[in-house]
Amino acid sequence: MKYWADCKNEVARIIKPGGKAICFGWNSMGLGKNRGFEMKRILIVNHGGSRNDTLVTVEVKK
């Protein structure tokens, strides 16, 4: 888990205030409030049948 936390920390460091982060995955965690981001949008992409949905989150850095 440390690898992904380090990746998220680096992305948070690079994005300027007002910048947006778009994350794709199977949860809605995104980059998170602790890194200075505010969740603006969540989209659920249904792939149909027996495939898992993909969650898309859009966050803005404060």
Tab-separated table of N, CA and C in Angstrom:
chain	number	residue	atom	x	y	z
A	1	MET	N	0.812	-1.203	0.000
A	1	MET	CA	0.000	0.000	0.000
A	1	MET	C	0.851	1.261	0.000
A	2	LYS	N	2.048	1.195	0.520
A	2	LYS	CA	2.888	2.381	0.577
A	2	LYS	C	3.197	2.912	-0.814
A	3	TYR	N	3.336	2.029	-1.788
A	3	TYR	CA	3.634	2.465	-3.152
A	3	TYR	C	2.556	3.416	-3.664
A	4	TRP	N	1.274	3.028	-3.508
A	4	TRP	CA	0.184	3.867	-4.009
A	4	TRP	C	0.079	5.158	-3.224
A	5	ALA	N	0.315	5.102	-1.932
A	5	ALA	CA	0.296	6.324	-1.116
A	5	ALA	C	1.391	7.278	-1.578
A	6	ASP	N	2.575	6.733	-1.869
A	6	ASP	CA	3.669	7.572	-2.372
A	6	ASP	C	3.318	8.186	-3.722
A	7	CYS	N	2.666	7.404	-4.591
A	7	CYS	CA	2.244	7.926	-5.903
A	7	CYS	C	1.238	9.062	-5.732
A	8	LYS	N	0.250	8.858	-4.863
A	8	LYS	CA	-0.759	9.892	-4.622
A	8	LYS	C	-0.134	11.145	-4.022
A	9	ASN	N	0.819	10.970	-3.117
A	9	ASN	CA	1.500	12.123	-2.520
A	9	ASN	C	2.248	12.923	-3.578
A	10	GLU	N	2.882	12.243	-4.505
A	10	GLU	CA	3.630	12.924	-5.562
A	10	GLU	C	2.690	13.664	-6.512
A	11	VAL	N	1.572	13.044	-6.867
A	11	VAL	CA	0.583	13.714	-7.725
A	11	VAL	C	0.042	14.951	-7.011
A	12	ALA	N	-0.261	14.825	-5.726
A	12	ALA	CA	-0.769	15.965	-4.949
A	12	ALA	C	0.259	17.087	-4.889
A	13	ARG	N	1.526	16.742	-4.828
A	13	ARG	CA	2.589	17.751	-4.784
A	13	ARG	C	2.678	18.507	-6.106
A	14	ILE	N	2.479	17.815	-7.208
A	14	ILE	CA	2.655	18.405	-8.540
A	14	ILE	C	1.471	19.284	-8.949
A	15	ILE	N	0.249	18.876	-8.589
A	15	ILE	CA	-0.947	19.616	-9.008
A	15	ILE	C	-1.031	20.943	-8.259
A	16	LYS	N	-1.248	22.019	-9.007
A	16	LYS	CA	-1.363	23.359	-8.425
A	16	LYS	C	-2.764	23.559	-7.848
A	17	PRO	N	-2.915	24.483	-6.887
A	17	PRO	CA	-4.252	24.794	-6.370
A	17	PRO	C	-5.201	25.166	-7.516
A	18	GLY	N	-6.396	24.615	-7.479
A	18	GLY	CA	-7.370	24.812	-8.547
A	18	GLY	C	-7.270	23.748	-9.627
A	19	GLY	N	-6.189	22.959	-9.600
A	19	GLY	CA	-6.003	21.888	-10.579
A	19	GLY	C	-6.914	20.709	-10.279
A	20	LYS	N	-7.176	19.912	-11.303
A	20	LYS	CA	-8.087	18.775	-11.164
A	20	LYS	C	-7.336	17.459	-11.284
A	21	ALA	N	-7.817	16.475	-10.526
A	21	ALA	CA	-7.299	15.110	-10.606
A	21	ALA	C	-8.463	14.202	-10.968
A	22	ILE	N	-8.279	13.376	-11.985
A	22	ILE	CA	-9.288	12.409	-12.395
A	22	ILE	C	-8.731	11.024	-12.110
A	23	CYS	N	-9.450	10.253	-11.290
A	23	CYS	CA	-9.004	8.914	-10.904
A	23	CYS	C	-10.014	7.879	-11.389
A	24	PHE	N	-9.511	6.749	-11.848
A	24	PHE	CA	-10.336	5.635	-12.312
A	24	PHE	C	-10.014	4.419	-11.455
A	25	GLY	N	-11.030	3.687	-11.011
A	25	GLY	CA	-10.751	2.497	-10.213
A	25	GLY	C	-12.012	1.825	-9.719
A	26	TRP	N	-11.855	1.035	-8.648
A	26	TRP	CA	-12.965	0.270	-8.099
A	26	TRP	C	-13.410	0.812	-6.759
A	27	ASN	N	-12.903	1.989	-6.372
A	27	ASN	CA	-13.384	2.650	-5.162
A	27	ASN	C	-13.397	4.160	-5.416
A	28	SER	N	-13.961	4.903	-4.490
A	28	SER	CA	-14.097	6.351	-4.681
A	28	SER	C	-13.141	7.143	-3.790
A	29	MET	N	-12.041	6.528	-3.402
A	29	MET	CA	-11.090	7.195	-2.505
A	29	MET	C	-10.425	8.404	-3.153
A	30	GLY	N	-10.023	8.308	-4.401
A	30	GLY	CA	-9.343	9.420	-5.056
A	30	GLY	C	-8.065	9.793	-4.323
A	31	LEU	N	-7.711	11.081	-4.336
A	31	LEU	CA	-6.506	11.550	-3.649
A	31	LEU	C	-6.801	11.934	-2.205
A	32	GLY	N	-8.002	12.396	-1.939
A	32	GLY	CA	-8.440	12.585	-0.564
A	32	GLY	C	-8.282	13.972	0.033
A	33	LYS	N	-9.077	14.218	1.065
A	33	LYS	CA	-9.073	15.496	1.786
A	33	LYS	C	-7.739	15.763	2.467
A	34	ASN	N	-7.107	14.710	2.975
A	34	ASN	CA	-5.837	14.895	3.691
A	34	ASN	C	-4.743	15.444	2.789
A	35	ARG	N	-4.889	15.268	1.493
A	35	ARG	CA	-3.908	15.800	0.540
A	35	ARG	C	-4.367	17.135	-0.047
A	36	GLY	N	-5.476	17.660	0.464
A	36	GLY	CA	-5.946	18.979	0.050
A	36	GLY	C	-6.898	18.982	-1.123
A	37	PHE	N	-7.576	17.862	-1.381
A	37	PHE	CA	-8.492	17.776	-2.515
A	37	PHE	C	-9.935	17.710	-2.048
A	38	GLU	N	-10.818	18.243	-2.880
A	38	GLU	CA	-12.256	18.203	-2.618
A	38	GLU	C	-12.930	17.457	-3.764
A	39	MET	N	-13.745	16.456	-3.407
A	39	MET	CA	-14.452	15.653	-4.401
A	39	MET	C	-15.538	16.506	-5.063
A	40	LYS	N	-15.536	16.543	-6.392
A	40	LYS	CA	-16.529	17.326	-7.134
A	40	LYS	C	-17.525	16.445	-7.872
A	41	ARG	N	-17.046	15.346	-8.447
A	41	ARG	CA	-17.921	14.491	-9.256
A	41	ARG	C	-17.536	13.027	-9.072
A	42	ILE	N	-18.559	12.160	-9.135
A	42	ILE	CA	-18.334	10.716	-9.162
A	42	ILE	C	-19.204	10.148	-10.278
A	43	LEU	N	-18.598	9.356	-11.143
A	43	LEU	CA	-19.307	8.720	-12.252
A	43	LEU	C	-19.141	7.220	-12.123
A	44	ILE	N	-20.231	6.474	-12.253
A	44	ILE	CA	-20.173	5.016	-12.260
A	44	ILE	C	-20.317	4.559	-13.706
A	45	VAL	N	-19.316	3.840	-14.194
A	45	VAL	CA	-19.336	3.331	-15.564
A	45	VAL	C	-19.679	1.847	-15.502
A	46	ASN	N	-20.851	1.492	-16.019
A	46	ASN	CA	-21.315	0.115	-16.029
A	46	ASN	C	-20.815	-0.565	-17.296
A	47	HIS	N	-20.152	-1.707	-17.131
A	47	HIS	CA	-19.631	-2.446	-18.280
A	47	HIS	C	-20.547	-3.600	-18.670
A	48	GLY	N	-21.634	-3.786	-17.932
A	48	GLY	CA	-22.613	-4.802	-18.261
A	48	GLY	C	-22.199	-6.202	-17.841
A	49	GLY	N	-23.172	-7.091	-17.847
A	49	GLY	CA	-22.914	-8.498	-17.561
A	49	GLY	C	-22.250	-8.738	-16.222
A	50	SER	N	-21.264	-9.610	-16.240
A	50	SER	CA	-20.590	-10.006	-15.002
A	50	SER	C	-19.307	-9.223	-14.758
A	51	ARG	N	-19.176	-8.065	-15.366
A	51	ARG	CA	-17.978	-7.238	-15.182
A	51	ARG	C	-18.242	-6.182	-14.105
A	52	ASN	N	-17.216	-5.902	-13.315
A	52	ASN	CA	-17.346	-4.887	-12.266
A	52	ASN	C	-17.443	-3.493	-12.875
A	53	ASP	N	-18.172	-2.621	-12.193
A	53	ASP	CA	-18.254	-1.226	-12.612
A	53	ASP	C	-16.915	-0.536	-12.361
A	54	THR	N	-16.678	0.544	-13.090
A	54	THR	CA	-15.514	1.397	-12.857
A	54	THR	C	-16.023	2.712	-12.289
A	55	LEU	N	-15.375	3.190	-11.231
A	55	LEU	CA	-15.727	4.474	-10.643
A	55	LEU	C	-14.728	5.523	-11.107
A	56	VAL	N	-15.257	6.663	-11.531
A	56	VAL	CA	-14.427	7.781	-11.968
A	56	VAL	C	-14.683	8.928	-10.998
A	57	THR	N	-13.617	9.467	-10.409
A	57	THR	CA	-13.757	10.595	-9.493
A	57	THR	C	-13.006	11.802	-10.038
A	58	VAL	N	-13.599	12.973	-9.838
A	58	VAL	CA	-12.947	14.232	-10.206
A	58	VAL	C	-12.809	15.041	-8.925
A	59	GLU	N	-11.573	15.427	-8.621
A	59	GLU	CA	-11.286	16.208	-7.425
A	59	GLU	C	-10.541	17.475	-7.807
A	60	VAL	N	-10.750	18.528	-7.018
A	60	VAL	CA	-10.065	19.800	-7.240
A	60	VAL	C	-9.198	20.087	-6.023
A	61	LYS	N	-7.974	20.511	-6.284
A	61	LYS	CA	-7.066	20.841	-5.184
A	61	LYS	C	-7.408	22.223	-4.654
A	62	LYS	N	-7.543	22.338	-3.351
A	62	LYS	CA	-7.876	23.614	-2.705
A	62	LYS	C	-6.667	24.514	-2.654
